[in-house]
């Protein structure tokens, strides 16, 4: 099984880091939950130096990555299941996130909840972070009294979305590499091969087509 490096915290704020084998981050989170810890961050051993390379969101556009929202949803589910009040859970998770935008939003949502606003209504004020589906699911959970179960479903859905995006990224990576390789070979031929061919053609005094002359001229210029 893959080896993960992880950082986790207990509900008392105790931090724990280390490595563990798990099928995926969801299984790792369950294992740590059984030990009384909440998974904060995890990345594969082979990606240690890259940290969250699979997180393909665009921070300067969204401000909050899919990974951050996925971790938030999963950890909030653990806290709610453990019986922690929602405001305290939001405060704890806000302190753990590195995104300033996400932290500010969570703290503002916490204040709204304390003042009596529904959690779902508070989330609705941040549509750029929480989708309409997320908001509606939370509303259903509030009304049915099973918010923790709804959060679990949302967490699983986000993990599937994350996995799908990772596969798409991997599928797009191969043709990009091929294109770069072809460009590199083309440039190499222009710089190394074409000038030598030009010398040969000159010695043979062969009349060349215009396109061939242009290619040779470009190769000579680059060389």
Short mmCIF file of C-alpha atoms in Angstrom, two decimals:
data_model
loop_
_atom_site.label_atom_id
_atom_site.label_comp_id
_atom_site.label_asym_id
_atom_site.label_seq_id
_atom_site.Cartn_x
_atom_site.Cartn_y
_atom_site.Cartn_z
CA UNK A 1 0.00 0.00 0.00
CA UNK A 2 1.11 3.63 -0.52
CA UNK A 3 3.10 5.29 2.26
CA UNK A 4 1.72 8.64 3.40
CA UNK A 5 3.34 11.44 5.37
CA UNK A 6 0.68 13.11 7.49
CA UNK A 7 -0.03 15.82 10.03
CA UNK A 8 -2.95 15.34 12.41
CA UNK A 9 -4.39 17.00 15.51
CA UNK A 10 -6.45 15.75 18.41
CA UNK A 11 -9.59 17.54 19.56
CA UNK A 12 -7.47 18.92 22.42
CA UNK A 13 -5.07 20.55 19.95
CA UNK A 14 -2.24 18.03 20.27
CA UNK A 15 -0.34 17.79 16.98
CA UNK A 16 0.95 14.53 15.58
CA UNK A 17 2.99 13.86 12.45
CA UNK A 18 4.45 10.74 10.94
CA UNK A 19 4.10 8.16 8.21
CA UNK A 20 1.56 5.39 7.72
CA UNK A 21 0.49 2.96 5.03
CA UNK A 22 -3.05 3.35 3.70
CA UNK A 23 -5.02 2.61 0.55
CA UNK A 24 -5.92 6.29 0.26
CA UNK A 25 -6.31 9.42 2.40
CA UNK A 26 -9.84 8.42 3.35
CA UNK A 27 -8.59 5.21 4.95
CA UNK A 28 -5.76 7.14 6.61
CA UNK A 29 -8.27 9.61 8.06
CA UNK A 30 -10.36 6.73 9.48
CA UNK A 31 -7.28 5.14 11.06
CA UNK A 32 -6.27 8.42 12.70
CA UNK A 33 -9.86 9.01 13.79
CA UNK A 34 -9.80 5.70 15.66
CA UNK A 35 -6.69 6.97 17.45
CA UNK A 36 -8.43 10.21 18.43
CA UNK A 37 -6.81 12.41 15.79
CA UNK A 38 -8.09 14.45 12.86
CA UNK A 39 -6.13 14.35 9.60
CA UNK A 40 -4.96 17.84 8.63
CA UNK A 41 -2.61 17.16 5.72
CA UNK A 42 -1.35 14.10 3.89
CA UNK A 43 0.83 13.45 0.87
CA UNK A 44 2.48 10.43 -0.67
CA UNK A 45 6.10 9.58 0.09
CA UNK A 46 7.07 10.05 -3.56
CA UNK A 47 5.45 13.50 -3.51
CA UNK A 48 6.98 14.68 -0.24
CA UNK A 49 8.98 17.42 -1.91
CA UNK A 50 6.02 18.54 -3.99
CA UNK A 51 3.29 18.55 -1.30
CA UNK A 52 -0.21 18.31 -2.63
CA UNK A 53 0.86 18.10 -6.26
CA UNK A 54 -2.44 16.45 -7.03
CA UNK A 55 -4.30 19.51 -5.91
CA UNK A 56 -4.97 21.02 -9.31
CA UNK A 57 -7.16 23.94 -8.30
CA UNK A 58 -5.97 27.42 -9.28
CA UNK A 59 -5.39 29.32 -6.01
CA UNK A 60 -5.23 32.83 -7.51
CA UNK A 61 -8.66 32.29 -9.09
CA UNK A 62 -10.60 30.39 -6.45
CA UNK A 63 -8.62 31.18 -3.30
CA UNK A 64 -9.69 27.87 -1.74
CA UNK A 65 -8.47 24.59 -3.18
CA UNK A 66 -10.54 21.46 -3.51
CA UNK A 67 -8.14 19.70 -1.13
CA UNK A 68 -8.72 22.32 1.57
CA UNK A 69 -12.49 22.06 1.24
CA UNK A 70 -12.29 18.28 1.22
CA UNK A 71 -10.19 18.24 4.41
CA UNK A 72 -12.52 20.78 6.02
CA UNK A 73 -15.61 18.72 5.27
CA UNK A 74 -14.04 15.48 6.45
CA UNK A 75 -12.71 16.98 9.69
CA UNK A 76 -15.94 18.83 10.42
CA UNK A 77 -17.78 15.52 10.07
CA UNK A 78 -15.42 13.92 12.60
CA UNK A 79 -15.90 16.78 15.07
CA UNK A 80 -19.67 16.87 14.75
CA UNK A 81 -19.80 13.08 15.18
CA UNK A 82 -17.70 13.46 18.32
CA UNK A 83 -20.28 15.84 19.77
CA UNK A 84 -18.35 19.11 19.45
CA UNK A 85 -20.47 22.25 19.02
CA UNK A 86 -20.48 23.66 15.51
CA UNK A 87 -18.99 27.08 16.48
CA UNK A 88 -16.07 25.45 18.28
CA UNK A 89 -15.48 23.10 15.35
CA UNK A 90 -15.45 26.01 12.89
CA UNK A 91 -13.02 27.92 15.10
CA UNK A 92 -10.65 24.95 15.28
CA UNK A 93 -10.74 24.33 11.54
CA UNK A 94 -10.30 28.02 10.75
CA UNK A 95 -7.14 28.05 12.85
CA UNK A 96 -5.79 25.06 10.91
CA UNK A 97 -6.33 26.29 7.35
CA UNK A 98 -3.53 28.11 5.53
CA UNK A 99 -5.82 29.93 3.13
CA UNK A 100 -6.51 33.43 4.45
CA UNK A 101 -9.68 33.64 2.40
CA UNK A 102 -11.00 30.35 3.74
CA UNK A 103 -10.04 31.21 7.32
CA UNK A 104 -11.81 34.56 7.14
CA UNK A 105 -14.92 32.92 5.69
CA UNK A 106 -15.02 30.21 8.37
CA UNK A 107 -14.64 32.73 11.18
CA UNK A 108 -17.41 34.88 9.72
CA UNK A 109 -19.66 31.84 9.33
CA UNK A 110 -18.93 30.94 12.96
CA UNK A 111 -20.04 34.39 14.10
CA UNK A 112 -23.25 34.13 12.12
CA UNK A 113 -24.01 30.71 13.63
CA UNK A 114 -23.38 32.04 17.14
CA UNK A 115 -25.83 34.88 16.44
CA UNK A 116 -28.52 32.36 15.50
CA UNK A 117 -28.17 31.93 11.75
CA UNK A 118 -28.52 28.46 10.24
CA UNK A 119 -25.29 26.88 9.06
CA UNK A 120 -26.64 26.45 5.53
CA UNK A 121 -27.79 30.08 5.34
CA UNK A 122 -24.38 31.23 6.49
CA UNK A 123 -22.66 29.11 3.85
CA UNK A 124 -24.92 30.60 1.17
CA UNK A 125 -23.16 33.94 1.60
CA UNK A 126 -19.95 32.39 0.21
CA UNK A 127 -21.01 30.85 -3.13
CA UNK A 128 -17.48 31.15 -4.50
CA UNK A 129 -16.32 28.68 -1.82
CA UNK A 130 -19.35 26.48 -1.12
CA UNK A 131 -21.36 25.28 -4.11
CA UNK A 132 -25.15 25.35 -4.22
CA UNK A 133 -25.17 21.56 -3.92
CA UNK A 134 -23.03 21.78 -0.79
CA UNK A 135 -25.35 24.38 0.72
CA UNK A 136 -28.50 22.39 -0.07
CA UNK A 137 -27.04 19.17 1.33
CA UNK A 138 -26.11 20.93 4.56
CA UNK A 139 -29.64 22.34 4.77
CA UNK A 140 -31.09 18.84 4.39
CA UNK A 141 -28.76 17.58 7.10
CA UNK A 142 -29.76 20.36 9.47
CA UNK A 143 -33.47 19.75 8.97
CA UNK A 144 -33.14 15.96 9.30
CA UNK A 145 -30.80 16.16 12.28
CA UNK A 146 -28.06 14.09 10.61
CA UNK A 147 -25.53 16.75 9.67
CA UNK A 148 -22.60 14.41 10.31
CA UNK A 149 -23.91 11.85 7.83
CA UNK A 150 -24.43 14.53 5.18
CA UNK A 151 -20.90 15.82 5.74
CA UNK A 152 -19.61 12.28 5.28
CA UNK A 153 -21.43 11.99 1.95
CA UNK A 154 -20.09 15.36 0.82
CA UNK A 155 -16.58 14.37 1.82
CA UNK A 156 -16.78 11.17 -0.22
CA UNK A 157 -18.17 13.06 -3.20
CA UNK A 158 -15.28 15.56 -3.02
CA UNK A 159 -12.77 12.72 -2.88
CA UNK A 160 -14.25 11.22 -6.04
CA UNK A 161 -14.11 14.63 -7.73
CA UNK A 162 -10.49 15.05 -6.62
CA UNK A 163 -9.61 11.62 -7.99
CA UNK A 164 -11.32 12.35 -11.32
CA UNK A 165 -9.49 15.66 -11.72
CA UNK A 166 -6.20 13.94 -10.94
CA UNK A 167 -6.87 11.35 -13.66
CA UNK A 168 -7.74 14.08 -16.14
CA UNK A 169 -4.54 15.92 -15.28
CA UNK A 170 -2.56 12.74 -15.81
CA UNK A 171 -4.27 12.13 -19.16
CA UNK A 172 -3.44 15.65 -20.34
CA UNK A 173 0.15 15.43 -19.17
CA UNK A 174 1.19 12.76 -21.70
CA UNK A 175 0.28 14.65 -24.91
CA UNK A 176 1.87 17.80 -23.45
CA UNK A 177 5.13 15.91 -22.93
CA UNK A 178 4.96 14.50 -26.47
CA UNK A 179 4.41 17.96 -27.96
CA UNK A 180 7.34 19.41 -25.99
CA UNK A 181 9.53 16.53 -27.12
CA UNK A 182 8.55 17.09 -30.77
CA UNK A 183 9.31 20.80 -30.49
CA UNK A 184 12.67 19.97 -28.92
CA UNK A 185 13.53 17.54 -31.73
CA UNK A 186 12.49 20.12 -34.32
CA UNK A 187 14.69 22.80 -32.78
CA UNK A 188 17.59 20.35 -32.52
CA UNK A 189 17.28 19.48 -36.21
CA UNK A 190 17.19 23.15 -37.18
CA UNK A 191 20.28 23.93 -35.12
CA UNK A 192 22.39 20.77 -35.65
CA UNK A 193 21.24 19.01 -38.81
CA UNK A 194 20.01 21.69 -41.23
CA UNK A 195 23.26 23.75 -41.27
CA UNK A 196 25.25 20.62 -42.20
CA UNK A 197 22.78 19.80 -44.98
CA UNK A 198 23.07 23.36 -46.23
CA UNK A 199 26.84 22.94 -46.60
CA UNK A 200 26.30 19.72 -48.52
CA UNK A 201 23.80 21.33 -50.88
CA UNK A 202 26.18 24.22 -51.53
CA UNK A 203 29.00 21.85 -52.43
CA UNK A 204 26.73 19.97 -54.83
CA UNK A 205 25.39 23.24 -56.29
CA UNK A 206 21.84 21.94 -56.19
CA UNK A 207 18.97 24.34 -56.87
CA UNK A 208 16.60 24.11 -53.88
CA UNK A 209 12.88 24.94 -53.62
CA UNK A 210 11.94 28.16 -51.83
CA UNK A 211 10.54 26.37 -48.78
CA UNK A 212 13.74 24.37 -48.37
CA UNK A 213 15.78 27.58 -48.62
CA UNK A 214 13.62 29.16 -45.92
CA UNK A 215 14.12 26.18 -43.61
CA UNK A 216 17.87 26.21 -44.19
CA UNK A 217 17.97 29.96 -43.61
CA UNK A 218 16.10 29.57 -40.32
CA UNK A 219 18.42 26.76 -39.23
CA UNK A 220 21.50 28.80 -40.09
CA UNK A 221 20.11 31.80 -38.22
CA UNK A 222 19.40 29.76 -35.06
CA UNK A 223 22.79 28.06 -35.21
#
